[in-house]
Coordinates of N, CA, C and O in Angstrom, one line a residue:
X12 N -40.1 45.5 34.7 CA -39.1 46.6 34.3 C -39.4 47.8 35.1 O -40.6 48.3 35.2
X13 N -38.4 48.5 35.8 CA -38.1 49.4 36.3 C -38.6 51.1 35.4 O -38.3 51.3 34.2
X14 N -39.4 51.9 36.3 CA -39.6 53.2 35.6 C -38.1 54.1 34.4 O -37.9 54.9 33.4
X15 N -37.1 53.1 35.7 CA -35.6 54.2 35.2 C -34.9 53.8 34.1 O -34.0 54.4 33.5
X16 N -35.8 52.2 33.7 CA -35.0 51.1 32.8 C -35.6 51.4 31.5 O -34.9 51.5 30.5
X17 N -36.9 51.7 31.7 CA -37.7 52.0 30.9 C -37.4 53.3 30.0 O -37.3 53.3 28.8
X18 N -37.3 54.3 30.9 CA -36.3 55.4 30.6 C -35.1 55.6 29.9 O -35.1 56.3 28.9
X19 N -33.9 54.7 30.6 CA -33.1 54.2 29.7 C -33.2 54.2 27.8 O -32.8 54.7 26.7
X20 N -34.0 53.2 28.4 CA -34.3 52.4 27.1 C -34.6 53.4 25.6 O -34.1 53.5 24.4
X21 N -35.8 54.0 26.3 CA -36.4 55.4 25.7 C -35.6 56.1 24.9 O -35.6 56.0 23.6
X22 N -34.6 57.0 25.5 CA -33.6 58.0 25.4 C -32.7 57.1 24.6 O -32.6 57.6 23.5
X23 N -31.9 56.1 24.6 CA -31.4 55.4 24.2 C -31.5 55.2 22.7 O -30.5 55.5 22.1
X24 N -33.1 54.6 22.0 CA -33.7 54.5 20.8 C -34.1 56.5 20.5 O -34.6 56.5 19.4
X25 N -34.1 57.4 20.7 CA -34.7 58.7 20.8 C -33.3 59.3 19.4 O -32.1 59.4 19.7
X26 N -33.8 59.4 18.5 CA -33.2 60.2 17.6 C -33.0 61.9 17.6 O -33.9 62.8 17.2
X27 N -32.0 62.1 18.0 CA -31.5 63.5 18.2 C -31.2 63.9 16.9 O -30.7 63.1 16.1
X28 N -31.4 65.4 16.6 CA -30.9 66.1 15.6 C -29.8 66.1 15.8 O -29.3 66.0 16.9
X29 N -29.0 66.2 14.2 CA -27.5 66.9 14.1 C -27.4 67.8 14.1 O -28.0 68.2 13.1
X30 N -26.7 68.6 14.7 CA -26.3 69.9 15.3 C -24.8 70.2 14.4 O -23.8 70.4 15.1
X31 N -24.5 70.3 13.3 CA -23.2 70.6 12.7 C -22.5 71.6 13.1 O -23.3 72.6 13.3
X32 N -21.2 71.9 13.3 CA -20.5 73.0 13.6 C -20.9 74.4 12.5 O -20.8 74.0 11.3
X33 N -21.1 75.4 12.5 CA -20.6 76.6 11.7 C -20.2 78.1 11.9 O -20.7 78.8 12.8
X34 N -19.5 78.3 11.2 CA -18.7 79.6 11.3 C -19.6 80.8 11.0 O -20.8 80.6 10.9
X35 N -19.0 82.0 10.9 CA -19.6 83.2 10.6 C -18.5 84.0 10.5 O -17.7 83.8 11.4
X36 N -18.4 84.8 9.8 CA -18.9 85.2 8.5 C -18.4 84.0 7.7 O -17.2 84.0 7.6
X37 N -19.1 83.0 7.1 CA -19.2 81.9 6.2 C -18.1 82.1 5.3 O -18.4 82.9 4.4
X38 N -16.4 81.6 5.3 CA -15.9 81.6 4.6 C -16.1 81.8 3.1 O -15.5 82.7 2.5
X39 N -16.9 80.8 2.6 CA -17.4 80.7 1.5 C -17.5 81.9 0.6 O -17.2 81.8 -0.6
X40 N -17.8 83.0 1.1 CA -18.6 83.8 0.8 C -17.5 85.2 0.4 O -17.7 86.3 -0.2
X41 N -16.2 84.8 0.9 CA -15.0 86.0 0.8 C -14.4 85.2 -0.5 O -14.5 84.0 -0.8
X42 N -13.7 86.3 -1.2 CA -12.7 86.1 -2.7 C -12.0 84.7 -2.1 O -12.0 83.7 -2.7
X43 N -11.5 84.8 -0.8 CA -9.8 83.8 -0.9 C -10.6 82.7 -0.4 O -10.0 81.6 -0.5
X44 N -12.0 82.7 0.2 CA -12.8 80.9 0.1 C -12.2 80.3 1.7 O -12.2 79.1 2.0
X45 N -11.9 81.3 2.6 CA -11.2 80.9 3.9 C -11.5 82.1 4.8 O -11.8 83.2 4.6
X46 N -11.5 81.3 5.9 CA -11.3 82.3 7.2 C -9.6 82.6 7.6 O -8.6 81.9 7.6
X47 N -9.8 83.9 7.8 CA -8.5 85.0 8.3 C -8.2 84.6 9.9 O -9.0 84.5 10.9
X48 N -6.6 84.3 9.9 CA -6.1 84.6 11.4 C -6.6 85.6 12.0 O -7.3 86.2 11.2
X49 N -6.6 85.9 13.2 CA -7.0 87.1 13.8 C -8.3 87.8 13.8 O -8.7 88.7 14.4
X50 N -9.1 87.0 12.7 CA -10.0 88.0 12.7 C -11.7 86.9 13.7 O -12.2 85.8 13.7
X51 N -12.0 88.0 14.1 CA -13.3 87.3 15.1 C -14.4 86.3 14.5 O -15.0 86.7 13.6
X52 N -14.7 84.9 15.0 CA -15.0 84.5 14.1 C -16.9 84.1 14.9 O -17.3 85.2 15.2
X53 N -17.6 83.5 15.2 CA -19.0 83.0 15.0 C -18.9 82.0 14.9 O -19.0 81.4 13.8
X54 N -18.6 81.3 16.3 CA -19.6 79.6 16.5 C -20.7 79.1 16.2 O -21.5 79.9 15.9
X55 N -21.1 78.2 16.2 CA -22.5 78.0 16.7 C -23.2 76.6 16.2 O -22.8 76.4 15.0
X56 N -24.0 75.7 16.6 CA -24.2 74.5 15.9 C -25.4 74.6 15.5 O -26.3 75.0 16.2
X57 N -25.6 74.3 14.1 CA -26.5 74.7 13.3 C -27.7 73.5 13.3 O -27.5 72.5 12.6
X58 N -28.8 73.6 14.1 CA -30.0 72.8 14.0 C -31.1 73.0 15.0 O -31.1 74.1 15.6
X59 N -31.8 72.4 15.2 CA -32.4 72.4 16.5 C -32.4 72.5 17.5 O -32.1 71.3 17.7
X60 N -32.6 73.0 18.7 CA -31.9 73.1 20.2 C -33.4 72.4 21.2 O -33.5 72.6 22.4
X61 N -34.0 71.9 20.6 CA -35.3 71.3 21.1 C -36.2 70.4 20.9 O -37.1 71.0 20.3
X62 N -36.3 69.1 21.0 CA -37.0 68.0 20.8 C -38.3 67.4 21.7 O -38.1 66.8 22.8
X63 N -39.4 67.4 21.4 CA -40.3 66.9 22.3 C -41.2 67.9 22.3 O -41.3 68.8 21.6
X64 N -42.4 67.5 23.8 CA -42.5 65.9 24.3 C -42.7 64.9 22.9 O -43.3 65.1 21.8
X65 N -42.1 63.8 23.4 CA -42.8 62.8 22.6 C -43.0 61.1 23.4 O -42.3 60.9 24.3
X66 N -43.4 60.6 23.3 CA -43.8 59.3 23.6 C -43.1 58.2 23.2 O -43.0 58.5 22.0
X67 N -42.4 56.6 23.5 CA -42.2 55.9 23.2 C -43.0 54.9 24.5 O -43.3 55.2 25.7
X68 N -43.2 53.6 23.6 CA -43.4 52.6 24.9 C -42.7 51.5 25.4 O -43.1 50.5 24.8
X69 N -41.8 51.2 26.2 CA -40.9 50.1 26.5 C -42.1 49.2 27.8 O -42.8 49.4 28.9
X70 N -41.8 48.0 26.9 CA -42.1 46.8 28.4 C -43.2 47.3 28.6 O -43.2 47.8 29.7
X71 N -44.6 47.8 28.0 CA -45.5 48.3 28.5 C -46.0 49.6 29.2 O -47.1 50.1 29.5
X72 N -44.7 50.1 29.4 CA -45.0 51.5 29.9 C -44.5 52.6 28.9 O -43.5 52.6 28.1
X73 N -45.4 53.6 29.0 CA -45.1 54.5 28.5 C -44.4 55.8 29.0 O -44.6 56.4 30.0
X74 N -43.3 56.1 27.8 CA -42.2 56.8 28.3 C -42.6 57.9 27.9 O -43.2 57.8 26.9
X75 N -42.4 59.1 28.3 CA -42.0 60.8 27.5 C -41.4 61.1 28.0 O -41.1 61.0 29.1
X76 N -41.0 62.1 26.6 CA -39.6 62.0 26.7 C -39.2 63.9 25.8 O -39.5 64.3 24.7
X77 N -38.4 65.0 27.2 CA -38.2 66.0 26.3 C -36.9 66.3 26.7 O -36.4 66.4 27.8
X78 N -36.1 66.6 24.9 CA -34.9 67.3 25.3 C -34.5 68.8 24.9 O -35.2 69.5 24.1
X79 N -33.2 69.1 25.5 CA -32.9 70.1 25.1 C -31.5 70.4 25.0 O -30.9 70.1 25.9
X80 N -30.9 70.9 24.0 CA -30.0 71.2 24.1 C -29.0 72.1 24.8 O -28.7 73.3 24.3
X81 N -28.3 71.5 26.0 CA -28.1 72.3 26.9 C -26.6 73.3 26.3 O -26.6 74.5 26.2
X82 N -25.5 72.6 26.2 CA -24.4 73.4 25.8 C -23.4 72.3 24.2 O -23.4 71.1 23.7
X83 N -22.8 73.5 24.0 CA -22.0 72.9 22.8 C -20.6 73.4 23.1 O -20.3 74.5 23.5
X84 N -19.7 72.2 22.9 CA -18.1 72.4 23.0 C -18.0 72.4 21.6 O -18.7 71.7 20.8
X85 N -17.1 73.3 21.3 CA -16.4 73.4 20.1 C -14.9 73.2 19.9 O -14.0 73.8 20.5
X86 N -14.5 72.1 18.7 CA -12.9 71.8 19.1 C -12.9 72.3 18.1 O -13.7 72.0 17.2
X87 N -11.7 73.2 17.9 CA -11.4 74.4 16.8 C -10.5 73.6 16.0 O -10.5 73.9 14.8
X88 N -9.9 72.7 16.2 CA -9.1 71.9 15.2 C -7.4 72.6 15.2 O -6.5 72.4 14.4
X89 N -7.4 73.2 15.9 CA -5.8 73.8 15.7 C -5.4 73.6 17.6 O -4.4 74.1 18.1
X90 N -6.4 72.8 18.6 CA -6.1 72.9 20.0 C -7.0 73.2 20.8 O -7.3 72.5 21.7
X91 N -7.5 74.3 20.4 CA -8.4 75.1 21.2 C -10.0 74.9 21.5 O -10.2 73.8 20.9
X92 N -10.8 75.1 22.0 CA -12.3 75.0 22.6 C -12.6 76.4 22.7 O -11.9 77.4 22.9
X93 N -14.0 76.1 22.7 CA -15.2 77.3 23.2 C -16.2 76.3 23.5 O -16.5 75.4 22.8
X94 N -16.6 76.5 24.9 CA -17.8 75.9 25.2 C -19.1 77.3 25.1 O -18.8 78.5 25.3
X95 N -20.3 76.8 24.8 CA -21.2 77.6 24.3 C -22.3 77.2 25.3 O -22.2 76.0 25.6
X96 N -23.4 78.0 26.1 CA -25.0 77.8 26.5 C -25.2 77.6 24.9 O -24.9 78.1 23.8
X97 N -26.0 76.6 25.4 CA -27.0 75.9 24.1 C -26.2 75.8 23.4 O -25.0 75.4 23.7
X98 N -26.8 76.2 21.6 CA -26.1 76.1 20.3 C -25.1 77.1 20.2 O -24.3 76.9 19.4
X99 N -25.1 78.2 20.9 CA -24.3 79.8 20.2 C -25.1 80.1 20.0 O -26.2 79.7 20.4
X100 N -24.5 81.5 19.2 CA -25.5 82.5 18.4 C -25.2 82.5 17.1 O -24.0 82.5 16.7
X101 N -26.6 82.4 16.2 CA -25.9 82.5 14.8 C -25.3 83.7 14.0 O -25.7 84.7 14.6
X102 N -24.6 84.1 13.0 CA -24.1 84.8 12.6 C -24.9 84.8 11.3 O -25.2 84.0 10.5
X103 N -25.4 86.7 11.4 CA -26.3 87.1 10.8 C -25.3 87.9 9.5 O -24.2 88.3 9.7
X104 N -26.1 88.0 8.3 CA -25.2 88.7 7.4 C -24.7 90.1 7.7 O -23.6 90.7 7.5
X105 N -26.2 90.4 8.4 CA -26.3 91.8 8.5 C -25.7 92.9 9.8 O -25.9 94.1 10.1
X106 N -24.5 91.3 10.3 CA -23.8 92.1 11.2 C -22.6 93.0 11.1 O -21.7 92.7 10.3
X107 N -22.6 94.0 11.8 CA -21.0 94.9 11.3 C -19.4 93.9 11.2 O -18.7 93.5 12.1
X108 N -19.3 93.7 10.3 CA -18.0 93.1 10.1 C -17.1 93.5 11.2 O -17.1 94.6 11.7
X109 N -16.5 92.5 11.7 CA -15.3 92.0 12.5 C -16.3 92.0 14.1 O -15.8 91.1 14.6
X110 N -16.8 92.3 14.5 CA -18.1 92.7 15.3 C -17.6 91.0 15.9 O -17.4 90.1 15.0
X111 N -17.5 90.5 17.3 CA -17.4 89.4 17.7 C -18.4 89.2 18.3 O -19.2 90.1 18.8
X112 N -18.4 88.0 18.4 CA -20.1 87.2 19.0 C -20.2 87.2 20.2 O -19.2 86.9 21.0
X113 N -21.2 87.6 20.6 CA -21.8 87.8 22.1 C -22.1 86.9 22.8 O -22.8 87.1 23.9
X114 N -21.6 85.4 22.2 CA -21.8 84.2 23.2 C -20.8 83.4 23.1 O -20.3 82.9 24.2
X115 N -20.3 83.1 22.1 CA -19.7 81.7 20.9 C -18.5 82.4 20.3 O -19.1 83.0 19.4
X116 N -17.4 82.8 20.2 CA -16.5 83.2 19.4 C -15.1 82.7 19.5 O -14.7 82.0 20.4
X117 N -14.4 83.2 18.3 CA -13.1 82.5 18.6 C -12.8 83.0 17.2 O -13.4 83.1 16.2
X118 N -11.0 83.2 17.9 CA -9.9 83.5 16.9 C -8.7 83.1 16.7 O -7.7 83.3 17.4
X119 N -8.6 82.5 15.4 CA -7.2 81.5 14.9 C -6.1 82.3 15.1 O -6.1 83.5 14.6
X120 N -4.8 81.7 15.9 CA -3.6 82.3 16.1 C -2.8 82.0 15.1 O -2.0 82.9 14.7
X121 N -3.0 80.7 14.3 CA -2.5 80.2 13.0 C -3.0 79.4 11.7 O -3.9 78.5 11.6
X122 N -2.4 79.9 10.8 CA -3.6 79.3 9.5 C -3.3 78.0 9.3 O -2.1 77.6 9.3
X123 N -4.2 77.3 9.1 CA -4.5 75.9 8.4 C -3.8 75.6 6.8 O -3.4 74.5 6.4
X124 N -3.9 76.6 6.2 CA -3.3 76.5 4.9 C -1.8 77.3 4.7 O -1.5 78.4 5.0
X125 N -0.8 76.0 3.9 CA -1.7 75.7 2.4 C -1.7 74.1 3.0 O -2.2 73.3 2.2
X126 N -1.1 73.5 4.6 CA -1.3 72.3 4.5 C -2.5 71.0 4.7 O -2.4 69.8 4.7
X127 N -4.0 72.4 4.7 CA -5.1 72.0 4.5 C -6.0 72.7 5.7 O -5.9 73.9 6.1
X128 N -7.0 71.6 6.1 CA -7.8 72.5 6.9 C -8.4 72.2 8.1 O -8.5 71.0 8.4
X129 N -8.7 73.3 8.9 CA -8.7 72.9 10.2 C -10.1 71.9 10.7 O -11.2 72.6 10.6
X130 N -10.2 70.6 11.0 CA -11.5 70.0 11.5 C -12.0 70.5 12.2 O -11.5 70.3 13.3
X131 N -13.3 71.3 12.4 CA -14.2 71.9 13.7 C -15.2 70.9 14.3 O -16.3 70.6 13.7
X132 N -14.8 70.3 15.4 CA -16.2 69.3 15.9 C -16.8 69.8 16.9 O -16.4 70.2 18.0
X133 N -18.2 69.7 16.4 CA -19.1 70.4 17.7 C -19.5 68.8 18.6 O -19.8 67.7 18.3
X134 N -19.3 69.5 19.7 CA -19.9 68.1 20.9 C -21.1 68.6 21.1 O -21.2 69.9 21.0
X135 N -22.2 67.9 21.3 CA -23.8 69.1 21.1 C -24.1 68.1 23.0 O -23.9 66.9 22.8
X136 N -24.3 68.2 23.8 CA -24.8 67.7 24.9 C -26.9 68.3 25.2 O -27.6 69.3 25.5
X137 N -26.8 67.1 24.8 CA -28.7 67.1 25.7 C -28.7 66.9 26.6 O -27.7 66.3 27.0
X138 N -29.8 67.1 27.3 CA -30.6 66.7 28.6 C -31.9 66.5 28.0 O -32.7 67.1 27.3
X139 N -31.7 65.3 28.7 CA -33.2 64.2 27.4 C -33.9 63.9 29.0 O -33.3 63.0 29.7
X140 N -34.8 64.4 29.5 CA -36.2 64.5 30.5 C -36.5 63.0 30.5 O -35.6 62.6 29.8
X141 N -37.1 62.0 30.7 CA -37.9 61.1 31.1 C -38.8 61.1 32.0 O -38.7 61.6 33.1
X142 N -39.6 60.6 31.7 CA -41.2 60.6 32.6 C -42.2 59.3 32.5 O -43.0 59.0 31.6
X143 N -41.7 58.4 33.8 CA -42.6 56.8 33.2 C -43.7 57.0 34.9 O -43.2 56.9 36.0
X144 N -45.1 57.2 34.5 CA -46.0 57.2 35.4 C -45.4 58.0 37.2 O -45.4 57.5 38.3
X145 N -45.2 59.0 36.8 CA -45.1 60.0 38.1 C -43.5 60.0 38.4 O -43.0 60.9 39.1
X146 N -42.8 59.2 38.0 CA -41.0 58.9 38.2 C -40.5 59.6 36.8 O -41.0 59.2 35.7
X147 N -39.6 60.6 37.0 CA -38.7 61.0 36.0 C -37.2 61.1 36.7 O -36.8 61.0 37.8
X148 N -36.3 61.2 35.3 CA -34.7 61.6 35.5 C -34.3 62.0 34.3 O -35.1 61.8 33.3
X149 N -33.4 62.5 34.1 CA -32.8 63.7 33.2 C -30.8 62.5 33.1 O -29.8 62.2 33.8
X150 N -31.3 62.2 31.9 CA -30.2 61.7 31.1 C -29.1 63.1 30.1 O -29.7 64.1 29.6
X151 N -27.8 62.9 30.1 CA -27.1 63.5 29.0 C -26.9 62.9 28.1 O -26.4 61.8 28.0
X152 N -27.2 63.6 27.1 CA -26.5 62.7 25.7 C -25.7 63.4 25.1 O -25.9 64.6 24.9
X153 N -24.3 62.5 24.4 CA -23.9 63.6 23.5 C -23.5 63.3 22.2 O -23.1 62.2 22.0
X154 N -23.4 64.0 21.2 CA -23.5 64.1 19.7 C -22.3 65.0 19.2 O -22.0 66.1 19.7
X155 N -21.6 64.5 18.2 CA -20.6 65.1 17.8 C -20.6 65.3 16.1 O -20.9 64.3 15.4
X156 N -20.4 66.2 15.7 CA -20.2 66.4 14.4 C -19.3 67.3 14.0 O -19.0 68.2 14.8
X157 N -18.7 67.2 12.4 CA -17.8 67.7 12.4 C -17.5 68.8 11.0 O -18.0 68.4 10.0
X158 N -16.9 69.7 10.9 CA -17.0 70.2 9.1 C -15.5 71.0 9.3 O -15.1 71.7 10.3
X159 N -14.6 70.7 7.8 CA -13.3 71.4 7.9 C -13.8 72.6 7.4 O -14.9 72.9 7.0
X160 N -12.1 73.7 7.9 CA -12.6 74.8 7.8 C -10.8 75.4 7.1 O -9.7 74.9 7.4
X161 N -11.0 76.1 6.5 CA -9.8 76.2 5.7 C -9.3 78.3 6.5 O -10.1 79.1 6.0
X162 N -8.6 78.6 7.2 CA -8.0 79.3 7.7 C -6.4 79.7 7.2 O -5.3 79.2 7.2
X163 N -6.8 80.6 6.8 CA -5.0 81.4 5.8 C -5.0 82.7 6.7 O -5.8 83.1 7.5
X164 N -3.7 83.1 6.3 CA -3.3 84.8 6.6 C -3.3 85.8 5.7 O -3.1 85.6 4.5
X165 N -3.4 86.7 6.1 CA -3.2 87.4 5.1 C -2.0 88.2 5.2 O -1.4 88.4 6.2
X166 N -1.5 88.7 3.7 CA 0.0 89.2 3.8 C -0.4 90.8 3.2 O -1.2 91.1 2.3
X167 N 0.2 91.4 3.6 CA 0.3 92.9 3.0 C 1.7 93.1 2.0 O 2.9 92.8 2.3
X168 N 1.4 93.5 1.5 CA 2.4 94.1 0.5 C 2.9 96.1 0.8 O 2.1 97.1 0.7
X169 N 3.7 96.1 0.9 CA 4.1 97.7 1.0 C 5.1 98.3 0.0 O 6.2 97.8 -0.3
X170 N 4.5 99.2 -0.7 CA 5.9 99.7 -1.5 C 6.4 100.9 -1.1 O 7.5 101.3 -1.6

C-alpha cells in the first residue's frame, strides 16, 4: 500500500465535527421568534474549526492526520450565499444592535413567513493534512449541515 492510499484511507474513516449554521442576533431571543428583512444578520458555523494531530494505522503504516477548517459557504435558503474564511465570526450579545459582521454577514430581501422558513445549510470545507513516513498531501473534505430560520417583515402602522 501506497503512502497516498494510506492517506486516503485515513481521512476517509477521520470523524469531523459538525459545524451547524447560526445566526445572530439569535432569533429566538426577539418578541416575534424571527429574523427581520433588512436588518444585518451574523453567520457563522457553530463548532470546532480544528482537529488534530491525531494518528490512525492503515496496512501497517501509520497515518497523521491534521485538519482545519478552512472556509464555510452559507446557502441562505431564499438563493443567496456568503462564503466565509473559516467558520465566520460569532455573534456576541454584547454587540451594538444592527452593527454588521466583520466577516460573515447577510441580509434577507424577503421574508420566509407566514409560508414557513428559510433552510440555512452551511457547507464547512477542511483541509485534512496527511503524513505517512516523510510523504504528505492535503485532502478537502466537505460537511454540510443545516437549521431553518423563520424571517418576517415588519409593518409600521401610522396614524
Amino acid at each position: 500500500m501506497s503512502p497516498s492510499e494510506a492517506g486516503a484511507i485515513a481521512v476517509a474513516r477521520l470523524r469531523l465535527p459538525v459545524t451547524p449554521p447560526k445566526v445572530g442576533p439569535d432569533p429566538n431571543l426577539n418578541k416575534w421568534k424571527m429574523a427581520a428583512v433588512g436588518y444585518p444578520l451574523w453567520v457563522w458555523a457553530d463548532g470546532p474549526t480544528h482537529v488534530g494531530p491525531v494518528s490512525d494505522s492503515v496496512g501497517g503504516l501509520t497515518v497523521s492526520l491534521d485538519a482545519q477548517l478552512t472556509k464555510t459557504v452559507f446557502r441562505m435558503g431564499d438563493g443567496g450565499t456568503v462564503t466565509c474564511v473559516g467558520a465566520g465570526t460569532p455573534y456576541r450579545n454584547s454587540t451594538k444592535p444592527g452593527t454588521p459582521s466583520p466577516s460573515c454577514g447577510y441580509r434577507y430581501e424577503e421574508p420566509s413567513l407566514p409560508e414557513g422558513n428559510y433552510t440555512v445549510s452551511a457547507v464547512s470545507y477542511w483541509a485534512v493534512t496527511w503524513t505517512v513516513n516523510g510523504t504528505s498531501g492535503v485532502i478537502t473534505v466537505p460537511s454540510v449541515t443545516s437549521a431553518p430560520l423563520p424571517v418576517g417583515e415588519g409593518q409600521v402602522l401610522r396614524r
